[in-house]
Coordinates of C-alpha atoms in Angstrom, one line a residue:
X1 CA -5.9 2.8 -9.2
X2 CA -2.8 0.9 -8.8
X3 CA -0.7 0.3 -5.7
X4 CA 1.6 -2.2 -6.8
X5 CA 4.5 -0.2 -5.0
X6 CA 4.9 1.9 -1.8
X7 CA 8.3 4.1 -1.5
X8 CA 9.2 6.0 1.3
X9 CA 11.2 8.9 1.6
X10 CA 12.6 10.1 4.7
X11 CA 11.1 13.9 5.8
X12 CA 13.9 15.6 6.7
X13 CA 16.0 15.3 2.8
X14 CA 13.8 17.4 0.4
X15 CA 16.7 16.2 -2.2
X16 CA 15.5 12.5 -2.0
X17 CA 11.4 13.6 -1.6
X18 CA 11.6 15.6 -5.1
X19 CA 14.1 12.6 -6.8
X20 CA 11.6 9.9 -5.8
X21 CA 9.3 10.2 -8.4
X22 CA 11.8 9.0 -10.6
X23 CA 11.7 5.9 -9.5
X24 CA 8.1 5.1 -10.8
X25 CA 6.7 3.8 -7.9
X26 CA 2.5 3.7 -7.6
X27 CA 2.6 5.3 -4.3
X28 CA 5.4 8.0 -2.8
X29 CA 5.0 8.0 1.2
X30 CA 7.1 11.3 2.8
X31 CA 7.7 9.9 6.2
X32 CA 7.9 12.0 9.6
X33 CA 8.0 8.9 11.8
X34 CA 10.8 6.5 12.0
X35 CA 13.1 7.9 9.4
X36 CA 13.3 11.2 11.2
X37 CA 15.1 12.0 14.8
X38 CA 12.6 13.4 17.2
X39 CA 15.1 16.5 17.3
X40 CA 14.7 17.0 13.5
X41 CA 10.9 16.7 13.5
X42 CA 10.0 20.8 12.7
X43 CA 13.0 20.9 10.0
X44 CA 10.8 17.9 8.4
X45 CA 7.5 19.3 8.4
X46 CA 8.8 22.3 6.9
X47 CA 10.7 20.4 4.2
X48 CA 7.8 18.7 3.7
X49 CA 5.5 21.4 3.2
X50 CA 7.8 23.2 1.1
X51 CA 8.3 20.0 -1.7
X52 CA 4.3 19.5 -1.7
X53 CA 3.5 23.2 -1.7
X54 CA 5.9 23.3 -5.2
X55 CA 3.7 23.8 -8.2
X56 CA 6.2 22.0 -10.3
X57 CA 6.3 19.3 -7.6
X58 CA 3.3 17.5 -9.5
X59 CA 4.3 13.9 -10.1
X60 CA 2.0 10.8 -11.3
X61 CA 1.9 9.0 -8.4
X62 CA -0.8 9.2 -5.1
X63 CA 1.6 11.5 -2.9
X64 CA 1.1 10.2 0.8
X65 CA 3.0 11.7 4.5
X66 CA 2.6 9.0 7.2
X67 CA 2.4 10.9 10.9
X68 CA 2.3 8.8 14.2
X69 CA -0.5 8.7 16.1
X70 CA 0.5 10.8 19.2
X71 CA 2.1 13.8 17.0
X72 CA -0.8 13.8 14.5
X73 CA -1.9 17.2 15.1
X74 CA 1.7 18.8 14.9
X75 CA 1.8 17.0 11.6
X76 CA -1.0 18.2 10.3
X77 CA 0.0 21.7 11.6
X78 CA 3.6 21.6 9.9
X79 CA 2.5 20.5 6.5
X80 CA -0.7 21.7 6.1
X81 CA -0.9 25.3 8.6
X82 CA -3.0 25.1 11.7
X83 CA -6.2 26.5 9.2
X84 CA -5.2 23.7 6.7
X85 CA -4.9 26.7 4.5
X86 CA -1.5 25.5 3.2
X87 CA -1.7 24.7 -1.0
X88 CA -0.4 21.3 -1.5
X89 CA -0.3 18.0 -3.3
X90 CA -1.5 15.5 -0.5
X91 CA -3.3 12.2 -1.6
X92 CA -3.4 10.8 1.4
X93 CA -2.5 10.4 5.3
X94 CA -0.4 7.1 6.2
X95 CA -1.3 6.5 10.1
X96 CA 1.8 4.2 11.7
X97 CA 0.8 1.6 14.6
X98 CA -2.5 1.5 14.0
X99 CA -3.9 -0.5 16.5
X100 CA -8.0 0.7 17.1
X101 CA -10.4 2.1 14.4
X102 CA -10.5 5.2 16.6
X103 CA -6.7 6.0 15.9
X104 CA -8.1 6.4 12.1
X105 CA -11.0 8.7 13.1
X106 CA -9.1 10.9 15.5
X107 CA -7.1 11.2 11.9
X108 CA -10.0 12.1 10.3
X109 CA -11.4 14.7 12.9
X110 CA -7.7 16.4 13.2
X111 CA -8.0 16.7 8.9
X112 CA -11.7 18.2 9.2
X113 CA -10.4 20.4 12.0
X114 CA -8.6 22.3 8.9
X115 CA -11.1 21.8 6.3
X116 CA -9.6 18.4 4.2
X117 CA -11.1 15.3 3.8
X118 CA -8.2 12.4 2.6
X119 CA -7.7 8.9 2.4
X120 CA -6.1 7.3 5.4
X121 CA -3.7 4.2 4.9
X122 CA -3.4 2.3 8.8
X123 CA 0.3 0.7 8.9
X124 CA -1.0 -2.5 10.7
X125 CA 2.4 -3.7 13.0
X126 CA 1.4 -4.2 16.5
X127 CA -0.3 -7.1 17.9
X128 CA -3.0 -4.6 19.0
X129 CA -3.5 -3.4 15.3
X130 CA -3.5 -7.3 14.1
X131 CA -6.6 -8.4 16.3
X132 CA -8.4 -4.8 15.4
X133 CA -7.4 -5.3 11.8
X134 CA -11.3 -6.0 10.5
X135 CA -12.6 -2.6 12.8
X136 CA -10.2 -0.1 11.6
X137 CA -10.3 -1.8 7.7
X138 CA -14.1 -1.0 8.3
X139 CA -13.3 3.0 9.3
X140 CA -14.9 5.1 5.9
X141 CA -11.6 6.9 5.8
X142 CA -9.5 3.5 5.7
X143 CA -8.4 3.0 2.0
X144 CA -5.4 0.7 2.8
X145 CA -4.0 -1.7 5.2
X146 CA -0.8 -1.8 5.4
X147 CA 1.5 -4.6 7.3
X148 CA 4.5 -3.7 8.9
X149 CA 6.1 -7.4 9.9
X150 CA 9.0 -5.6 11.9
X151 CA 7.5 -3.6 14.6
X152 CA 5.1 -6.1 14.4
X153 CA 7.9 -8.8 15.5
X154 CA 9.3 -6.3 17.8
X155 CA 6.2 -5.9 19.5
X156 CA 5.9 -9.6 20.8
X157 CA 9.0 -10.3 21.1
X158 CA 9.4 -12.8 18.0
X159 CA 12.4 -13.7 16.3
X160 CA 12.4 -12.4 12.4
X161 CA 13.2 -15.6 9.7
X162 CA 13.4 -15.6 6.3
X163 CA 10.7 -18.0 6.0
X164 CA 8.8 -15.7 8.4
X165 CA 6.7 -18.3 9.6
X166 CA 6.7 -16.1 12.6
X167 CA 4.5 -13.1 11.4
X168 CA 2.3 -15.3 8.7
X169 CA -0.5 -15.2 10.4
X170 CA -0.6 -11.7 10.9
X171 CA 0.2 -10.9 7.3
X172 CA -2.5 -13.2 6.5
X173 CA -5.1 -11.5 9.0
X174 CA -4.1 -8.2 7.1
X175 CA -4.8 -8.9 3.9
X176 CA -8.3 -11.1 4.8
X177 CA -9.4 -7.4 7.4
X178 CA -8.4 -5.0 3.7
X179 CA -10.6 -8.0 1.5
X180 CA -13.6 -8.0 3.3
X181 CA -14.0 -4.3 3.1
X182 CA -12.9 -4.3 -0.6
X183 CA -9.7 -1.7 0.1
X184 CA -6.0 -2.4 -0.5
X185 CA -3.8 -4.3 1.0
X186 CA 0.0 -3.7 1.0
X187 CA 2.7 -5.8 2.1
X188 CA 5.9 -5.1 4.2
X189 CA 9.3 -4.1 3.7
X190 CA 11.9 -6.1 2.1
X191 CA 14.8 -4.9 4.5
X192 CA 17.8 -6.1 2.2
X193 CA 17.6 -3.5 -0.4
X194 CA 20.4 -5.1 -1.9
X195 CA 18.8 -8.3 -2.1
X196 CA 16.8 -8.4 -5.3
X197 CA 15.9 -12.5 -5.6
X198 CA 14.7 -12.2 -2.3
X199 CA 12.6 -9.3 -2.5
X200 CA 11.2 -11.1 -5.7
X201 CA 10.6 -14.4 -4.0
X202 CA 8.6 -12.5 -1.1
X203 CA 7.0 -10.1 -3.4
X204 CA 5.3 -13.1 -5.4
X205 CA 4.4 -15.0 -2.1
X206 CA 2.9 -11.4 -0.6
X207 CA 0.4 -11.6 -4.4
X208 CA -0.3 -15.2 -3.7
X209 CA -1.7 -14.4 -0.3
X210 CA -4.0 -12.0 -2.0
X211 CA -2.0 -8.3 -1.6
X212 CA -2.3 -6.0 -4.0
X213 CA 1.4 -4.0 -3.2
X214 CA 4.3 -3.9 -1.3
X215 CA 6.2 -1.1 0.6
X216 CA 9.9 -0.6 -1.0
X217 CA 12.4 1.5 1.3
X218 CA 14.9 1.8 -1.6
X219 CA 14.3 3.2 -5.3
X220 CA 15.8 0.4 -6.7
X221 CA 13.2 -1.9 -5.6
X222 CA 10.2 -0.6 -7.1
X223 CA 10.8 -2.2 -10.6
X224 CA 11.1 -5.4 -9.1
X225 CA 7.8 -5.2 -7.3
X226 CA 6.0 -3.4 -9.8
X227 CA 7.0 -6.2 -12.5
X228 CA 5.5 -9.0 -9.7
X229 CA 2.3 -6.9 -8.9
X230 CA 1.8 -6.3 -13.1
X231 CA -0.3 -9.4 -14.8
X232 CA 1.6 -10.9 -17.3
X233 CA 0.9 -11.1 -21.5
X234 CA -0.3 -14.8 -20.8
X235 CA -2.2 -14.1 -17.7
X236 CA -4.2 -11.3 -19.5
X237 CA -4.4 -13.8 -22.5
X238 CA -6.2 -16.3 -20.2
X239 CA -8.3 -13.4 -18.2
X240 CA -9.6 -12.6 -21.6
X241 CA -10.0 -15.9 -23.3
X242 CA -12.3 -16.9 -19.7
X243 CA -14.5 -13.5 -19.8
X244 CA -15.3 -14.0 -23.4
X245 CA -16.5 -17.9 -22.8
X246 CA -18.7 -16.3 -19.7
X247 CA -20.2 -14.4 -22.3
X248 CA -21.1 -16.8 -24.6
X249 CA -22.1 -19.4 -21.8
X250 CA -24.5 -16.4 -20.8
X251 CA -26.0 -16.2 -24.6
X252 CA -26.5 -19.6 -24.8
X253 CA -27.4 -20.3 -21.3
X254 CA -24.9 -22.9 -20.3
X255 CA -24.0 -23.1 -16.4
X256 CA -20.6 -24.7 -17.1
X257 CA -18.0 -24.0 -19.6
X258 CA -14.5 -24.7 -20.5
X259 CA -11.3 -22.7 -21.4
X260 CA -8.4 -24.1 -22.9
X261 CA -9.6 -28.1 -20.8
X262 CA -10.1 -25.9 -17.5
X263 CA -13.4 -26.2 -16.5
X264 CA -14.2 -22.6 -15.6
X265 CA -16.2 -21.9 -12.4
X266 CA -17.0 -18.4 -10.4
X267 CA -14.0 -18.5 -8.5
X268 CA -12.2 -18.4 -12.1
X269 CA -14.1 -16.0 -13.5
X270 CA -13.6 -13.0 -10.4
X271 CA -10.1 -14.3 -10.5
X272 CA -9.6 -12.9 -14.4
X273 CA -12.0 -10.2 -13.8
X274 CA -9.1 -9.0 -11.2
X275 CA -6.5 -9.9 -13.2
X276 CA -7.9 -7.6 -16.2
X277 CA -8.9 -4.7 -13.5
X278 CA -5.2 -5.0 -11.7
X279 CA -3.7 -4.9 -15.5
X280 CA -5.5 -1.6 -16.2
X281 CA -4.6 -0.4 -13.3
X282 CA -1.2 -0.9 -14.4
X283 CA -1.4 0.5 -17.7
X284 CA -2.5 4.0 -16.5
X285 CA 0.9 4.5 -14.9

């Protein structure tokens, strides 16, 4: 499936949960961490619960609620009923500050504890979660890695750029953990909604590194990163044109082949496989 795009939704405004849809992101995250003051928490479960529990509330997108580590269970509790007996649309668990592979199996025990089994995305932005990156990628529940380059600064005290040399090699780290377990990897937060070249610039850099998506915290992103995750006509031309000479090098037996004067090797060849899968992916949204 595709995860080109990652919006969040603050808890506590049911208005903005059942809008969000609407702005044809891959992903919707309804968040009960950051977005919502502690003393709001139970109002945001409950608003929560009552968008997700909505039969009309039924939108193409995987639906996601990220909880914090130390109020998982209450989480759990105030969207899906202390017997997880609660009927609603959940896709998915997004874990903030991820920082050992148990934090994603305690997730997993407090789900079975109410009878659901769900995919857990670990929000990788604290030095601890960087150098555990490759254990809790490897967790069965772990479907995505996501890096959170602000807490992540925060936490060792570094100074954020625009370059963002500072936090490079943990973005880097991220995206190499999520690879070698064959899950997603999805880049951080543009902060300056506003800023559309920029989030376009860092949302082509985060798919050179090798990520598959990027978090948005405004609707009006999601276009732009959904156009930079999406293969282009000619990039799908070339895909196709280099899987087709595969296949006749096959027939004929040749080891080497050439596309259009590239001389096409396996690195080539898994790089237009991905291109084709990441523009059916796309399609089906």
């Amino acid at each position: 499936m595709a995860r080109r795009s990652l919006l969040f939704s603050p808890g506590d405004r049911p208005e903005l949960m059942r809008k969000a849809p609407s702005a044809g992101a891959d992903v919707l995250c309804f968040d009960l961490e950051d977005a919502v003051a502690p003393s709001k928490k139970d109002d945001a479960r409950a608003a929560v619960r009552d968008v997700l529990s909505d039969p009309s509330f039924d939108p193409d997108a995987e639906i996601l609620v990220r909880v914090a580590s130390e109020t998982v269970a209450d989480d759990l509790d105030g969207v899906l009923g202390p017997d997880g007996d609660v009927d609603v649309r959940l896709d998915g668990i997004m874990v903030s500050k991820a920082g050992y592979a148990a934090d994603i199996r305690a997730v997993d025990n407090e789900l079975a504890a109410r009878g659901w089994t769900l995919p857990v995305f670990a929000l990788i932005e604290t030095a601890r979660g960087v150098l555990n990156a490759p254990d809790i990628a490897a967790e069965g529940p772990t479907t995505a890695l996501i890096f959170g380059a602000e807490d992540l600064a925060a936490d060792i005290g570094a100074t954020r750029t625009e370059e963002g040399t500072e936090v490079l090699y943990a973005r880097e780290r991220v995206v190499v953990a999520a690879a070698a377990e064959e899950i997603d990897a999805i880049d951080t937060v543009h902060t300056d909604f506003e800023d559309e070249s920029g989030l376009r610039e860092q949302t082509e850099f985060a798919r050179s590194l090798g990520y598959d998506g990027k978090m948005a915290i405004h609707p009006a992103q999601v276009p732009v990163i959904n156009d930079a995750f999406t293969p282009s006509p000619d990039q799908v031309e070339w895909a196709e044109k280099v899987l087709d000479a595969r296949d006749e090098a096959e027939t004929s037996e040749a080891g080497v082949f050439r596309v259009d004067d590239e001389m096409i090797d396996a690195p080539l060849i898994a790089q237009a496989e991905r291109i084709l899968e990441r523009a059916g992916a796309s399609a089906d949204r």
